[in-house]
Amino acid sequence: MPDTVALPLKPRKAPRQTRSKVTVDAVHEAAIQVLQAEGAVRFTTTRVAERAGVSVGTLYQYFPNKQALLHEVLRRRLDAISELFAAACGGLRGRSLTEIADGVARAYLEAKTARLDVARALYKLSAEIEGGPLVRSVEHRMRTRLSELLAGAEDAVFDDPPAVAFMLQAILTGTVRAVLERGADAQALAALRIQLPLICRGYLREAAKPVPVRSS
Amino acid sequence: MPDTVALPLKPRKAPRQTRSKVTVDAVHEAAIQVLQAEGAVRFTTTRVAERAGVSVGTLYQYFPNKQALLHEVLRRRLDAISELFAAACGGLRGRSLTEIADGVARAYLEAKTARLDVARALYKLSAEIEGGPLVRSVEHRMRTRLSELLAGAEDAVFDDPPAVAFMLQAILTGTVRAVLERGADAQALAALRIQLPLICRGYLREAAKPVPVRSS
DNA sequence: ACCTGAACACCGTTCAAGT
DNA sequence: ACCTGAACACCGTTCAAGT
């Protein structure tokens, strides 16, 4: 599959002088603006450079290709989401199944819908970004948190917490994405806020065995 | 948003002679082959035409643009899935919540994973295809079936079957997609076949009220 | 050390010319 | 009625030349 040729994604040159740092930030900021204002289809290196007030050549001095630029935008978004989510998980240790289900559903949804327009444009470009490894690493961190929460739930035990965490995460990311792509008007979002916790609760209850009554 | 300019998607010319029917089929078949063999990134009108043994101009005589060609490929895939799903739903009328949950999960998963390579390439191109209306219409049919099933379940009643059907469908399409995009090795697929029914069961039980015992 | 912009390869799409 | 393929506009990317 020629799709899988790995392009370099790191900046080819670390900005060393003040001038260039300004340039990199300007390009990055311009990228987000073009994404918001012009949408995924009209997201063009030429346009980003123009908006940033530099020439295309300059852009390519710091981002080896369009993919790398998008990759960097995605990376910052995912990092933000990941941190918000991790913080929420910290407050859920040792809680009940219901509290965990509701908590992770709410936390993920809130983090994800913070910058909705950018999120939607990035979804559209996911084919070009080749963000697989990046997404996987972020999801791995999320999954670890989920797995810990499940293993430490106060009122249930799981045969295979990592497996359940894997599925729980597919539910969170998949369901939210499905609804967001369907337009995601205020009404659909409101429904999601109510239903997503229910979905998580329901699955966890199916997947868990109740804690046996201790005899000692 | 310039993304939303509607391009014509219908064939600009209906094939009237045998020769042209052959051409259209050849192009369509070539499109699927290029999708499978070269992947989403190298899916090019020139390449499709070459593979079909016609000139680019000919391709554009029947498909007004690349999007329309992809649209047609997607349409045929979705139709196939839709029909398989509808058939399965027919056999689930008036059954229990558990049977319905397991049945729809299995049916959707089976239909979706039938042509896995094409499905994956189409996912990657979903930004370009602009298949929104098409997907919506197919999902609308699916949702209607789901809603009917829920309303007619033998052992539960729902306050708002369409709302639950909406969410159930987001679970089906979203979760399957999330796992497929994550690589979808045999192991992940096997897990999905086991877990997806559980997820559906769990959600439906959360969303349903048990049928009150009849007093008459 | 950083920036510029003309130049190149490639892609989607068109259209005058053919059969 | 159908097909061809050179031509056009536009995009990603490079690199010789500048400061």
PDB file of C-alpha atoms (C1' of nucleotides) in Angstrom, chain D residues 5-19:
ATOM      1  C1'  DG D   5      -5.593  13.609 -25.431  1.00  0.00           C
ATOM      2  C1'  DA D   6      -3.424  18.098 -25.382  1.00  0.00           C
ATOM      3  C1'  DA D   7      -4.239  22.121 -22.600  1.00  0.00           C
ATOM      4  C1'  DC D   8      -5.445  24.870 -18.346  1.00  0.00           C
ATOM      5  C1'  DA D   9      -5.695  26.104 -13.542  1.00  0.00           C
ATOM      6  C1'  DC D  10      -4.159  24.916  -9.224  1.00  0.00           C
ATOM      7  C1'  DC D  11      -1.593  22.487  -5.628  1.00  0.00           C
ATOM      8  C1'  DG D  12       2.551  20.513  -2.997  1.00  0.00           C
ATOM      9  C1'  DT D  13       7.265  20.983  -2.853  1.00  0.00           C
ATOM     10  C1'  DT D  14      12.104  22.533  -4.063  1.00  0.00           C
ATOM     11  C1'  DC D  15      16.122  25.381  -4.572  1.00  0.00           C
ATOM     12  C1'  DA D  16      19.071  29.024  -6.328  1.00  0.00           C
ATOM     13  C1'  DA D  17      19.405  33.527  -5.044  1.00  0.00           C
ATOM     14  C1'  DG D  18      18.958  37.072  -1.770  1.00  0.00           C
ATOM     15  C1'  DT D  19      19.328  39.751   3.231  1.00  0.00           C
TER      16       DT D  19
END
